[in-house]
PDB file of N, CA and C in Angstrom:
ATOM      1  N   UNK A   1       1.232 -17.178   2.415  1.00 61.00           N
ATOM      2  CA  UNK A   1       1.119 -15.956   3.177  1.00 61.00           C
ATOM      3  C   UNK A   1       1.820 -14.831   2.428  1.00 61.00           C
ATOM      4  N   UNK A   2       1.353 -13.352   2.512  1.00 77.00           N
ATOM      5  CA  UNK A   2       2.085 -12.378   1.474  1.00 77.00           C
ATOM      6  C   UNK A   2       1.555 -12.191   0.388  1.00 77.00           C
ATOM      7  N   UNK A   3       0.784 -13.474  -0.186  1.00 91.00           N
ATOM      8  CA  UNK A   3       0.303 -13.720  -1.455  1.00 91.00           C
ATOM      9  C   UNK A   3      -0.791 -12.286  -1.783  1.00 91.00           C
ATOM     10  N   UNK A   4      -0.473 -11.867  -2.977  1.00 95.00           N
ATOM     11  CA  UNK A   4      -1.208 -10.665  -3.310  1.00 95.00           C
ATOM     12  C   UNK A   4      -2.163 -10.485  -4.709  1.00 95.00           C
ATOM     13  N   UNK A   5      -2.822  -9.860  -4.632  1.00 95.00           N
ATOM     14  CA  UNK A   5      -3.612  -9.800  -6.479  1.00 95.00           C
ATOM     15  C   UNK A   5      -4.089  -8.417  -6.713  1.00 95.00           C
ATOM     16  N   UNK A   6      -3.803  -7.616  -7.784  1.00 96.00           N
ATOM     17  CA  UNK A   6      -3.773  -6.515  -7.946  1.00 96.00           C
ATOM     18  C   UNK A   6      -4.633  -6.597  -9.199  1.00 96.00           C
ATOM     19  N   UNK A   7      -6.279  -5.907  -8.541  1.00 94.00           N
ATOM     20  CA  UNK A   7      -7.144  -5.162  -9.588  1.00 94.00           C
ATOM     21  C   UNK A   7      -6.580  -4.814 -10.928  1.00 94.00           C
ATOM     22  N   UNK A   8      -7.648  -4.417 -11.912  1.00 93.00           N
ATOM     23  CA  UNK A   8      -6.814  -4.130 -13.289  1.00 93.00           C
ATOM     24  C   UNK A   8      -7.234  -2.259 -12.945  1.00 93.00           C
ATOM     25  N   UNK A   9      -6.966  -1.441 -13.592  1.00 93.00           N
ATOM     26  CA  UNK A   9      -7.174   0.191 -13.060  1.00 93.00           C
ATOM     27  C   UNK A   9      -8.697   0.239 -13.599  1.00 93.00           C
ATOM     28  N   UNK A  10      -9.417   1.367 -12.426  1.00 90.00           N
ATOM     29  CA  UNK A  10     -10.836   1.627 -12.856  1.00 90.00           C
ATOM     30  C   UNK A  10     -10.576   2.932 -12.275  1.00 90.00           C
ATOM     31  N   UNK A  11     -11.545   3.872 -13.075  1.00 89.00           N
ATOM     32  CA  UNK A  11     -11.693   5.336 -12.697  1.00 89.00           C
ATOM     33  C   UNK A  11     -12.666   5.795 -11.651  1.00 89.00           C
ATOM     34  N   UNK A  12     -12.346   6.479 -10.713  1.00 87.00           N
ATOM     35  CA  UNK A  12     -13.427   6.540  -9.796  1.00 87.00           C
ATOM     36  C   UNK A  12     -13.261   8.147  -9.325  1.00 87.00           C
ATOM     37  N   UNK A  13     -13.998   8.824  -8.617  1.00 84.00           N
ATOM     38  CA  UNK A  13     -14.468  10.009  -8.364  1.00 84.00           C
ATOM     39  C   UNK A  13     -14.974  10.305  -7.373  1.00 84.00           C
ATOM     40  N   UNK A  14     -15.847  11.446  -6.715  1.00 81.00           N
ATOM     41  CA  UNK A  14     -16.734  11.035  -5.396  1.00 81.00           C
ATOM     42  C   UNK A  14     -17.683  10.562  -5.700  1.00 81.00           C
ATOM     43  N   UNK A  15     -18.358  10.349  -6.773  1.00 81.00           N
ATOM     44  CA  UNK A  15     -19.632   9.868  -6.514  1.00 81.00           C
ATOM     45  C   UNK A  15     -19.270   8.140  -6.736  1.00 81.00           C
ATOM     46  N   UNK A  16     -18.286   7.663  -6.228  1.00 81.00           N
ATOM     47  CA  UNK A  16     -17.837   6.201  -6.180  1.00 81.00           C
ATOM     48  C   UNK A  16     -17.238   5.949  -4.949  1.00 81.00           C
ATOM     49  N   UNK A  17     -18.214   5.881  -3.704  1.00 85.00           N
ATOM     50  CA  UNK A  17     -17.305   6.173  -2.483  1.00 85.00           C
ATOM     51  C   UNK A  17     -16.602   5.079  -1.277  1.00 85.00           C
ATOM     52  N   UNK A  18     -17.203   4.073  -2.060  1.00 91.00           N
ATOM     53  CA  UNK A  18     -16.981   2.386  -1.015  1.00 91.00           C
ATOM     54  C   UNK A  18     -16.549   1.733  -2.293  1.00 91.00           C
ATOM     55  N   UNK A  19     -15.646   0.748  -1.709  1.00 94.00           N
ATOM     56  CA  UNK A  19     -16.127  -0.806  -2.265  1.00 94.00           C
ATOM     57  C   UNK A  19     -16.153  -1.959  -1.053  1.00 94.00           C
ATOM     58  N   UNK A  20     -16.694  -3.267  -1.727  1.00 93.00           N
ATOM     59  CA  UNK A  20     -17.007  -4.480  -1.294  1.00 93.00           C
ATOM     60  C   UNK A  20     -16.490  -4.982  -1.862  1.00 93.00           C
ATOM     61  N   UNK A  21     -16.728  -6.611  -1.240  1.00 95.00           N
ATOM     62  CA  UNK A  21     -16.530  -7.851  -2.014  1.00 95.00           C
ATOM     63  C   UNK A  21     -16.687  -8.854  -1.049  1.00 95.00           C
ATOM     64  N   UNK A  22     -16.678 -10.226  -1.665  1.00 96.00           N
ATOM     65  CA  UNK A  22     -16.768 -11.208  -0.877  1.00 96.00           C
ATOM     66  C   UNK A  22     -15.643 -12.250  -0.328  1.00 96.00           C
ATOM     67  N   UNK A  23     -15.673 -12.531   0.594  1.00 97.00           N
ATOM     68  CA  UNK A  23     -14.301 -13.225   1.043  1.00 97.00           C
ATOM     69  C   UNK A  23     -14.664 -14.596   1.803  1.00 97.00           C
ATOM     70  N   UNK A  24     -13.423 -15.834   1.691  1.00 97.00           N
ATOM     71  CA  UNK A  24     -13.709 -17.031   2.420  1.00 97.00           C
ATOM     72  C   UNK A  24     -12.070 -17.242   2.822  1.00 97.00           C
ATOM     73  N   UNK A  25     -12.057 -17.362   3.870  1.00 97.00           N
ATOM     74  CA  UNK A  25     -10.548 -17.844   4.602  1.00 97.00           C
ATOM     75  C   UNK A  25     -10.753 -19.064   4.534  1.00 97.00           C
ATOM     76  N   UNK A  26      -8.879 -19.537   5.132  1.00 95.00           N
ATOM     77  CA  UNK A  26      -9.053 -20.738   5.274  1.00 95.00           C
ATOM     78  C   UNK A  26      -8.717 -21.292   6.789  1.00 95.00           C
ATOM     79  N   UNK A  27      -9.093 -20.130   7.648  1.00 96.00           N
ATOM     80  CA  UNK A  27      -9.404 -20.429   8.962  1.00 96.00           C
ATOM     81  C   UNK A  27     -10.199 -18.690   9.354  1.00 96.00           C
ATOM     82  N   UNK A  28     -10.745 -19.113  10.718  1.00 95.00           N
ATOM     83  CA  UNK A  28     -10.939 -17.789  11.379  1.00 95.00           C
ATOM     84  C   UNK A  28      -9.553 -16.894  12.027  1.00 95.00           C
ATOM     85  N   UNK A  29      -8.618 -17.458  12.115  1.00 96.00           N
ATOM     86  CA  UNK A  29      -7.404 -16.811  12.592  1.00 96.00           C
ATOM     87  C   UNK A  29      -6.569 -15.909  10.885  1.00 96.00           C
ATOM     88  N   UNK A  30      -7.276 -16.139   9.785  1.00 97.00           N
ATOM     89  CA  UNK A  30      -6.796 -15.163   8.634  1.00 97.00           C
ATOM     90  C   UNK A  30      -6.807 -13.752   8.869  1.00 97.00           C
ATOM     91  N   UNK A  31      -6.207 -13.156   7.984  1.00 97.00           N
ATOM     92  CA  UNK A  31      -6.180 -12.045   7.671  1.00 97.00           C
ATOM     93  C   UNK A  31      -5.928 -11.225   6.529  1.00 97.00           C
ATOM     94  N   UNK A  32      -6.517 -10.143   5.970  1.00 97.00           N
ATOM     95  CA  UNK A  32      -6.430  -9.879   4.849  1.00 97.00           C
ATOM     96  C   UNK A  32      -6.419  -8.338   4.361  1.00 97.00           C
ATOM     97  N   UNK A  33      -5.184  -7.509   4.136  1.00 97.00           N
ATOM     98  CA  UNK A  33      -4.879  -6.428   4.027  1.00 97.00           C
ATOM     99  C   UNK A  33      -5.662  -6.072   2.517  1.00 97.00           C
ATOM    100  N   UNK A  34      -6.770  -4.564   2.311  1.00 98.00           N
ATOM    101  CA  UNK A  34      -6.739  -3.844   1.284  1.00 98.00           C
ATOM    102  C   UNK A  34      -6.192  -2.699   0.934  1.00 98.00           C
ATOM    103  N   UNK A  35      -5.039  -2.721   0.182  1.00 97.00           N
ATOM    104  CA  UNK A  35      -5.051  -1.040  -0.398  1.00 97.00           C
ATOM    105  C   UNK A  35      -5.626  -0.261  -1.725  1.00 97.00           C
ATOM    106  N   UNK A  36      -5.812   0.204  -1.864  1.00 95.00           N
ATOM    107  CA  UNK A  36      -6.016   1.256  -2.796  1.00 95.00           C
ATOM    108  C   UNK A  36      -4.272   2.136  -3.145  1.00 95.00           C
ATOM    109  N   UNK A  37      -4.377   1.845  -5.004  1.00 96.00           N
ATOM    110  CA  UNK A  37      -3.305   2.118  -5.404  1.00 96.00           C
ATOM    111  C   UNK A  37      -3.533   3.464  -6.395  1.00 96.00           C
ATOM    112  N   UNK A  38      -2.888   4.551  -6.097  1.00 91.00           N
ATOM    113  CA  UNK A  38      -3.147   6.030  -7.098  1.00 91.00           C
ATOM    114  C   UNK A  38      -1.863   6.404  -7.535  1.00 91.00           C
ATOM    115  N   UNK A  39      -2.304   6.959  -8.535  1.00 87.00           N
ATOM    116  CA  UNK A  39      -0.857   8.206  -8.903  1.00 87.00           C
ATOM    117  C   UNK A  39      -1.064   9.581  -8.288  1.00 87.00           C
ATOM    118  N   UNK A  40       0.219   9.686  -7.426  1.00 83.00           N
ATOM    119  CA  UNK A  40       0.341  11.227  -6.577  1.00 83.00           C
ATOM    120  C   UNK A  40       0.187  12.510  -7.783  1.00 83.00           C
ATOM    121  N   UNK A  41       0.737  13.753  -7.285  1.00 81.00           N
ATOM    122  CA  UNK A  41       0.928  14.806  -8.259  1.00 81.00           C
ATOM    123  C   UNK A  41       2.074  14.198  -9.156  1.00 81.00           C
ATOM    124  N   UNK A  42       2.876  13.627  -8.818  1.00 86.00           N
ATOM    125  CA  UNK A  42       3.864  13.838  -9.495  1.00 86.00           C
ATOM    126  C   UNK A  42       4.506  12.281 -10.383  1.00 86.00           C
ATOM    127  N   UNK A  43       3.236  11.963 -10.180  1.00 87.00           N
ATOM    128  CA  UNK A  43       2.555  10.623 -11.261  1.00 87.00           C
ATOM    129  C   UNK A  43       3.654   9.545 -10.493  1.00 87.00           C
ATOM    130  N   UNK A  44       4.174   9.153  -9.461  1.00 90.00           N
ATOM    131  CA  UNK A  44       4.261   8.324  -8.797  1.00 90.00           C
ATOM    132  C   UNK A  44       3.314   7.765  -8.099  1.00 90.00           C
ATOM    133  N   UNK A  45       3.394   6.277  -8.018  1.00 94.00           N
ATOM    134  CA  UNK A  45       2.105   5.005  -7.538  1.00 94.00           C
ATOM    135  C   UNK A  45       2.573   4.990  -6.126  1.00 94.00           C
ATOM    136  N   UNK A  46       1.081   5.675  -5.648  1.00 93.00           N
ATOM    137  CA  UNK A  46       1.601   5.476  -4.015  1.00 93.00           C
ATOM    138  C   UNK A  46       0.262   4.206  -3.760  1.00 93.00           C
ATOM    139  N   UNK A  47       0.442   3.692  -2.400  1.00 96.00           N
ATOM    140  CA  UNK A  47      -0.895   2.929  -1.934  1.00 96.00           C
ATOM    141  C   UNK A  47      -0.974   3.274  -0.561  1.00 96.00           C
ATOM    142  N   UNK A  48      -2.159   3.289  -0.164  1.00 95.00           N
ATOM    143  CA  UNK A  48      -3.112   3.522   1.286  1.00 95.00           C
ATOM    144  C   UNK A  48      -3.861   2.261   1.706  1.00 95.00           C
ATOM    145  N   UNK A  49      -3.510   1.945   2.560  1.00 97.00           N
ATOM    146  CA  UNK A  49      -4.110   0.823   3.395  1.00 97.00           C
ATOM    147  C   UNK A  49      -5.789   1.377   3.474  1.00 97.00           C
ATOM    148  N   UNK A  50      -6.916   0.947   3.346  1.00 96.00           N
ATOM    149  CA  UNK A  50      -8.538   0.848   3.271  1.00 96.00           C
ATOM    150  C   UNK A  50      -8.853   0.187   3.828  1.00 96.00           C
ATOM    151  N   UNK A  51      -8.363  -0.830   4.576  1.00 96.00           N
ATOM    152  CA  UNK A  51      -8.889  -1.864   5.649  1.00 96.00           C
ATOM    153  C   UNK A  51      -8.409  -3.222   5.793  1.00 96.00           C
ATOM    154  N   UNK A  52      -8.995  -4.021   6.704  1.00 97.00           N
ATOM    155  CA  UNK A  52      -8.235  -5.431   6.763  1.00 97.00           C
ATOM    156  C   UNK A  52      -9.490  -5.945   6.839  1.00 97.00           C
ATOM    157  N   UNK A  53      -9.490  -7.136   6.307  1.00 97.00           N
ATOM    158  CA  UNK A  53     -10.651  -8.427   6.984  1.00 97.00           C
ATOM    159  C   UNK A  53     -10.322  -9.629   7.339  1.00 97.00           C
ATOM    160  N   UNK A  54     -10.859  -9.718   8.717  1.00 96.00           N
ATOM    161  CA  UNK A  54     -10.583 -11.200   9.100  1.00 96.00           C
ATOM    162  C   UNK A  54     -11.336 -12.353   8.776  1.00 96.00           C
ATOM    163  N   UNK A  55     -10.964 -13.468   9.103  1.00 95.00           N
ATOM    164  CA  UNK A  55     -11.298 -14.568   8.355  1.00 95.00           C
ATOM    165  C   UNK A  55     -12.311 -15.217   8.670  1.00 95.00           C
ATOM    166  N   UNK A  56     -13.095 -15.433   7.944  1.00 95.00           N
ATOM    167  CA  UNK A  56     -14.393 -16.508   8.092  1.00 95.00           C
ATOM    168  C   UNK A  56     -14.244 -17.581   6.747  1.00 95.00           C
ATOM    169  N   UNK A  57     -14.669 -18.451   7.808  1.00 96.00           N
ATOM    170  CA  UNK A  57     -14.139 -20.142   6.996  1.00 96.00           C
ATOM    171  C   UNK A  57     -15.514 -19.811   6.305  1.00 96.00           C
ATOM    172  N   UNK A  58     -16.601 -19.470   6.196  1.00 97.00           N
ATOM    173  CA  UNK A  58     -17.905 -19.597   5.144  1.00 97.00           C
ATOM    174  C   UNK A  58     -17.818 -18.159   4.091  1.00 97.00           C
ATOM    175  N   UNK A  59     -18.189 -18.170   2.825  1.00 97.00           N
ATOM    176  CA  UNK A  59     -18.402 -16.865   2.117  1.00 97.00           C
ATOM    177  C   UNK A  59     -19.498 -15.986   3.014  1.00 97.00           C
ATOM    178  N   UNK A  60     -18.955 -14.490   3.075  1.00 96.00           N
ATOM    179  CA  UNK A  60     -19.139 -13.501   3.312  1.00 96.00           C
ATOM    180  C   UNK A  60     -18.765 -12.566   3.177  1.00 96.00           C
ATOM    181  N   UNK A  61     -19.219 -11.362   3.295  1.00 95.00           N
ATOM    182  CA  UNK A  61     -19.355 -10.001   2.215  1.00 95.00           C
ATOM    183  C   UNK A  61     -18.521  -8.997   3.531  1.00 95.00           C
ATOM    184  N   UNK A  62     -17.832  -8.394   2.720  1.00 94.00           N
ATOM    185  CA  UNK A  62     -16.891  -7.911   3.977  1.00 94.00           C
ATOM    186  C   UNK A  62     -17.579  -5.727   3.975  1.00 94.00           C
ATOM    187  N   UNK A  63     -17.037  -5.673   4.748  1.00 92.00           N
ATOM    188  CA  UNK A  63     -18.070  -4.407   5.108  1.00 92.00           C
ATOM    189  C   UNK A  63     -17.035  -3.041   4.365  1.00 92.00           C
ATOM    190  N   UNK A  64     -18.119  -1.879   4.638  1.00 92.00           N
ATOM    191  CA  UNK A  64     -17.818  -1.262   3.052  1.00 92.00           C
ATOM    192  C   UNK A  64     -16.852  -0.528   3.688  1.00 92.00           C
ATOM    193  N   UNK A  65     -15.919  -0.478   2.550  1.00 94.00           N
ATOM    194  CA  UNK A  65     -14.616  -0.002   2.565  1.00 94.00           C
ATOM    195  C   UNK A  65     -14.410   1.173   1.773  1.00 94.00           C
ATOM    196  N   UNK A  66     -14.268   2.900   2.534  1.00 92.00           N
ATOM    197  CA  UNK A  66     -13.925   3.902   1.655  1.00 92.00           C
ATOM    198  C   UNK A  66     -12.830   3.453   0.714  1.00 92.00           C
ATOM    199  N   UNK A  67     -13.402   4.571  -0.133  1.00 91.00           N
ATOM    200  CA  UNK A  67     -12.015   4.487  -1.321  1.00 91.00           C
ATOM    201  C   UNK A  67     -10.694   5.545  -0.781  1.00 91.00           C
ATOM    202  N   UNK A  68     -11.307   6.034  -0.355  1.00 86.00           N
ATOM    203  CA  UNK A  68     -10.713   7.712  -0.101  1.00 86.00           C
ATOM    204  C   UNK A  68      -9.536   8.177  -1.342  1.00 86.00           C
ATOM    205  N   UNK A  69      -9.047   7.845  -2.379  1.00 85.00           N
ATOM    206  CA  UNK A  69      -8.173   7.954  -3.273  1.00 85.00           C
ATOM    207  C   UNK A  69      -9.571   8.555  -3.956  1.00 85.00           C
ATOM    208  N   UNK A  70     -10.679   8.173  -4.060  1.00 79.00           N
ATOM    209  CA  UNK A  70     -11.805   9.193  -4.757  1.00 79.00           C
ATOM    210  C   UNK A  70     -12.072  10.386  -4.861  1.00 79.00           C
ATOM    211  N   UNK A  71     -11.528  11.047  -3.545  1.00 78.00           N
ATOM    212  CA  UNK A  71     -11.748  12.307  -3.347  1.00 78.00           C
ATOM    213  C   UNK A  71     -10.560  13.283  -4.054  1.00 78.00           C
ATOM    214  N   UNK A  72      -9.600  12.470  -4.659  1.00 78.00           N
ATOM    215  CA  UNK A  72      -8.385  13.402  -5.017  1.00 78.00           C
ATOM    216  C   UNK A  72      -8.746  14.015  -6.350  1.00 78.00           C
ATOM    217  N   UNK A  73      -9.853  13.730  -7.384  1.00 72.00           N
ATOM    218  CA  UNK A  73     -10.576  14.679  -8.396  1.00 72.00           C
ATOM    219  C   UNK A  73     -12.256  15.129  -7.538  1.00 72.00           C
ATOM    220  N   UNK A  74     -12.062  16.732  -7.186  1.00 67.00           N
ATOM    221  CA  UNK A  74     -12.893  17.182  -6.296  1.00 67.00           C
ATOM    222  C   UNK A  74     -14.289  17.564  -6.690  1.00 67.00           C
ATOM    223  N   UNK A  75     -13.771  17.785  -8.185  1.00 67.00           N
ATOM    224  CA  UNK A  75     -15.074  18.529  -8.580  1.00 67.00           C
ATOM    225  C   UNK A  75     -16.222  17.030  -9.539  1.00 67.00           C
ATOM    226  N   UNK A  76     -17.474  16.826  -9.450  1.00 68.00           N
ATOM    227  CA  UNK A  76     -18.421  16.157  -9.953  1.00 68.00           C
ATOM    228  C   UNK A  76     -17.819  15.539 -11.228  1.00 68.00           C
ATOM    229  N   UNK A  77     -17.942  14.676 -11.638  1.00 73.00           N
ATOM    230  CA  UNK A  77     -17.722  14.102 -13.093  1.00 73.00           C
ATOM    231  C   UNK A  77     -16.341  13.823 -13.594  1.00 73.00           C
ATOM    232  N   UNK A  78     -15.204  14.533 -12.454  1.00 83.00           N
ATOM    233  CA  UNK A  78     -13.534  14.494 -12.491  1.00 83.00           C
ATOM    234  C   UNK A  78     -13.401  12.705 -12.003  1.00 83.00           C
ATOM    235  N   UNK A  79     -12.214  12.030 -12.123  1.00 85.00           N
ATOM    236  CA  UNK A  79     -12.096  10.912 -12.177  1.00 85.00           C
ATOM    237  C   UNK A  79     -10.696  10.429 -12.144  1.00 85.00           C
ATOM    238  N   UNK A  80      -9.902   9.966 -11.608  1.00 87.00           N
ATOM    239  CA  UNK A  80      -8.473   9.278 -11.656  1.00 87.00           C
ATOM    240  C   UNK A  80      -8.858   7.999 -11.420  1.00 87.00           C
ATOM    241  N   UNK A  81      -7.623   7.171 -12.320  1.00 90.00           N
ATOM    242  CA  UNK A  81      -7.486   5.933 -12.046  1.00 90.00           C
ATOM    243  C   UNK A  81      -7.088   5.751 -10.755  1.00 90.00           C
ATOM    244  N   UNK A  82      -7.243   4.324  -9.870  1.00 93.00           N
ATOM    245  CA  UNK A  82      -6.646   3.827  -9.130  1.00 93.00           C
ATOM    246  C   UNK A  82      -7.005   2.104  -9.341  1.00 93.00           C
ATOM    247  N   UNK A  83      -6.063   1.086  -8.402  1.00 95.00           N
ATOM    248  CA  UNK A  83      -6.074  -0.200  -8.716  1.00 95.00           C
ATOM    249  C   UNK A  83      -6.366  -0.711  -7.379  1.00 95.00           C
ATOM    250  N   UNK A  84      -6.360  -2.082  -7.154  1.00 96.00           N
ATOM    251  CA  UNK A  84      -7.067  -2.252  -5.703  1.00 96.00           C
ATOM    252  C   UNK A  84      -6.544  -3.479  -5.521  1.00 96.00           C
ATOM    253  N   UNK A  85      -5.157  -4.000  -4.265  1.00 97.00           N
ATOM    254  CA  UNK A  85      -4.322  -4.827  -3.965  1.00 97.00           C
ATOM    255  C   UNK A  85      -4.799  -5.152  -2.662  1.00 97.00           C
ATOM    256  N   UNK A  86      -5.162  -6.770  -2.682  1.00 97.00           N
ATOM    257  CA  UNK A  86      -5.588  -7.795  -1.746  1.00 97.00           C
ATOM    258  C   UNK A  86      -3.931  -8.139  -0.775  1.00 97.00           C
ATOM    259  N   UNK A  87      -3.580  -8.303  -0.081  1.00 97.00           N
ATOM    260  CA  UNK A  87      -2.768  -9.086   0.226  1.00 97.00           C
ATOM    261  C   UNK A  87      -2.818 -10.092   1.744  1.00 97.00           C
ATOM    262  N   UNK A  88      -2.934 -11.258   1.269  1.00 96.00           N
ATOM    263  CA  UNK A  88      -3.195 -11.963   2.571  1.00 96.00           C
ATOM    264  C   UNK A  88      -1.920 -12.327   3.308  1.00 96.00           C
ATOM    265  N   UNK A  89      -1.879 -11.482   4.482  1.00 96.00           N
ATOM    266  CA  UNK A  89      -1.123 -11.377   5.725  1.00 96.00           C
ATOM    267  C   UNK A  89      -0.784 -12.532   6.664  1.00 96.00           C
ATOM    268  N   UNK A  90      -1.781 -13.282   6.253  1.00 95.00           N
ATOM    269  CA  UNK A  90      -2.258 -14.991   7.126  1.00 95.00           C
ATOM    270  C   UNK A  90      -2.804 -15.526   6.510  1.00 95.00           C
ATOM    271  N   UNK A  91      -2.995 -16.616   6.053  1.00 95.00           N
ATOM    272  CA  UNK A  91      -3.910 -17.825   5.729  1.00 95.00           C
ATOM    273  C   UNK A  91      -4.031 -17.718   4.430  1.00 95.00           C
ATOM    274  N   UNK A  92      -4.925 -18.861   3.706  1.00 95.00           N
ATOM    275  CA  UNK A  92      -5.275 -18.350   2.278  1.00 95.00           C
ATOM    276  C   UNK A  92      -6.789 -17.415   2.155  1.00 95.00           C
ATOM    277  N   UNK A  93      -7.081 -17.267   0.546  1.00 96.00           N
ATOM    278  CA  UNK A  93      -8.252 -16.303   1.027  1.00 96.00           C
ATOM    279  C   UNK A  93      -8.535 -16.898  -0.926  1.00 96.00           C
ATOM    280  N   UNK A  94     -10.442 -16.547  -0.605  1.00 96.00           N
ATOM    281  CA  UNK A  94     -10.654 -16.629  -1.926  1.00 96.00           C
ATOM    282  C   UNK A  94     -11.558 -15.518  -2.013  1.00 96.00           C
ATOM    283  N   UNK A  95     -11.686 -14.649  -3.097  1.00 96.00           N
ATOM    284  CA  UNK A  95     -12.154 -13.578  -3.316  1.00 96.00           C
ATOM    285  C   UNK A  95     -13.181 -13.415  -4.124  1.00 96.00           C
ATOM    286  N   UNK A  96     -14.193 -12.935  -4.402  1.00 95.00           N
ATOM    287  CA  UNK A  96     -15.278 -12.967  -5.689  1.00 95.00           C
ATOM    288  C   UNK A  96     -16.362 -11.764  -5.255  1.00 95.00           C
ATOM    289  N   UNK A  97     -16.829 -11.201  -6.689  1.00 93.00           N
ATOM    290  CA  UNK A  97     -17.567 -10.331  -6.908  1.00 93.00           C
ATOM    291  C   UNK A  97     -17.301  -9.083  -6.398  1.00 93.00           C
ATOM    292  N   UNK A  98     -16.045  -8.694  -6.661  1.00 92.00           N
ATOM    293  CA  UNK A  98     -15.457  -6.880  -6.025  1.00 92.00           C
ATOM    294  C   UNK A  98     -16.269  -6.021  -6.484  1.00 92.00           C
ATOM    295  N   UNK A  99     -16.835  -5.480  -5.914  1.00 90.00           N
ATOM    296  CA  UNK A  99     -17.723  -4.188  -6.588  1.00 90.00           C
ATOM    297  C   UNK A  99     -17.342  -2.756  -6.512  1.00 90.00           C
ATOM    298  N   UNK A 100     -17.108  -1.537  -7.033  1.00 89.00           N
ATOM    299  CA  UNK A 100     -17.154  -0.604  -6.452  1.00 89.00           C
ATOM    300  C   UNK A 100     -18.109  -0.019  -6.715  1.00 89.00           C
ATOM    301  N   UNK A 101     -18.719   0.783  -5.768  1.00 72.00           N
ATOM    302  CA  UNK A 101     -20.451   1.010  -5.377  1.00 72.00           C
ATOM    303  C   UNK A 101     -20.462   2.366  -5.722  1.00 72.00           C
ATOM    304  N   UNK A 102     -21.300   2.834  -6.835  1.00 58.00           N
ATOM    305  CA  UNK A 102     -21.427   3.653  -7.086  1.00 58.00           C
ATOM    306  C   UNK A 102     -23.158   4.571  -6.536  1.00 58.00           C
ATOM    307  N   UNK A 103     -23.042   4.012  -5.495  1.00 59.00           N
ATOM    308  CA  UNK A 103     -24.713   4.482  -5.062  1.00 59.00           C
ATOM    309  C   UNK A 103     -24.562   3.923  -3.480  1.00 59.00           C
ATOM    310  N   UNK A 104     -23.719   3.611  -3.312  1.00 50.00           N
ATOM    311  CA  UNK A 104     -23.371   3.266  -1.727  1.00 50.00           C
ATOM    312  C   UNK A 104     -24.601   3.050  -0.760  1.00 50.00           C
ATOM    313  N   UNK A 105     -25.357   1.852  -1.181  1.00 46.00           N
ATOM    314  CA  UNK A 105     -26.389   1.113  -0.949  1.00 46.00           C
ATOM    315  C   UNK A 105     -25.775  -0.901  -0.550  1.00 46.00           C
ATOM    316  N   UNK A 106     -25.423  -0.493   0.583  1.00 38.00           N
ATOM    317  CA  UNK A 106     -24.917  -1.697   0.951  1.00 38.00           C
ATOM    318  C   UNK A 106     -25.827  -2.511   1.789  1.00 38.00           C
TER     319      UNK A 106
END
C-alpha cells in the first residue's frame, strides 16, 4: 500500500488534453491515486491530484483523465514537461499501456 511509480517526463501542451491507461486490482475494494507532476514559475515540482480509480479484479481501461498541467503553455505548439505518479492507496495494482491522447478520441 503507498506503493508508487513515477512516469519518465513527456512534453505536453493543449493540444494533449487526457490521458488513459489500463488497470487490474487486486480486489474491487482498491484504490488508486493519479497525479500529474510540473514545474511552477519558479521551477519548483509541484503535483495535482487528476483522479483516482477504483479497483477491478479484470483489466480495464480507466476513464479519461485531464491533464490540466497542459494548459500552463497557452499558446499552440508551446509545451512543458510534466511526469505522471500512480500511487496505490489500497491494494496492489498492475498498470499497462499509459497513453497520453493527443486527439482525445477515447
Amino acid at each position: 500500500m503507498n506503493s508508487s511509480a513515477t512516469s519518465g517526463s513527456i512534453c505536453v501542451g493543449i493540444e494533449h488534453p487526457d490521458i488513459r491507461f489500463f488497470t487490474k486490482a487486486s480486489s474491487s475494494l482498491a484504490t488508486l491515486k493519479v497525479e500529474v507532476l510540473y514545474l511552477d514559475g519558479a521551477g519548483n515540482t509541484q503535483s495535482l491530484t487528476i483522479g483516482n480509480v477504483a479497483g477491478n479484479t479484470s483489466w480495464a481501461p480507466s476513464v479519461q483523465m485531464p491533464i490540466v498541467a497542459n494548459l500552463l503553455p497557452l499558446l499552440p505548439g508551446s509545451h512543458t514537461p510534466v511526469e505522471f505518479r500512480l500511487t496505490a492507496t489500497s491494494g496492489s495494482w498492475n498498470v499497462d499501456d499509459f497513453y497520453v491522447d493527443p486527439y482525445s478520441r477515447w
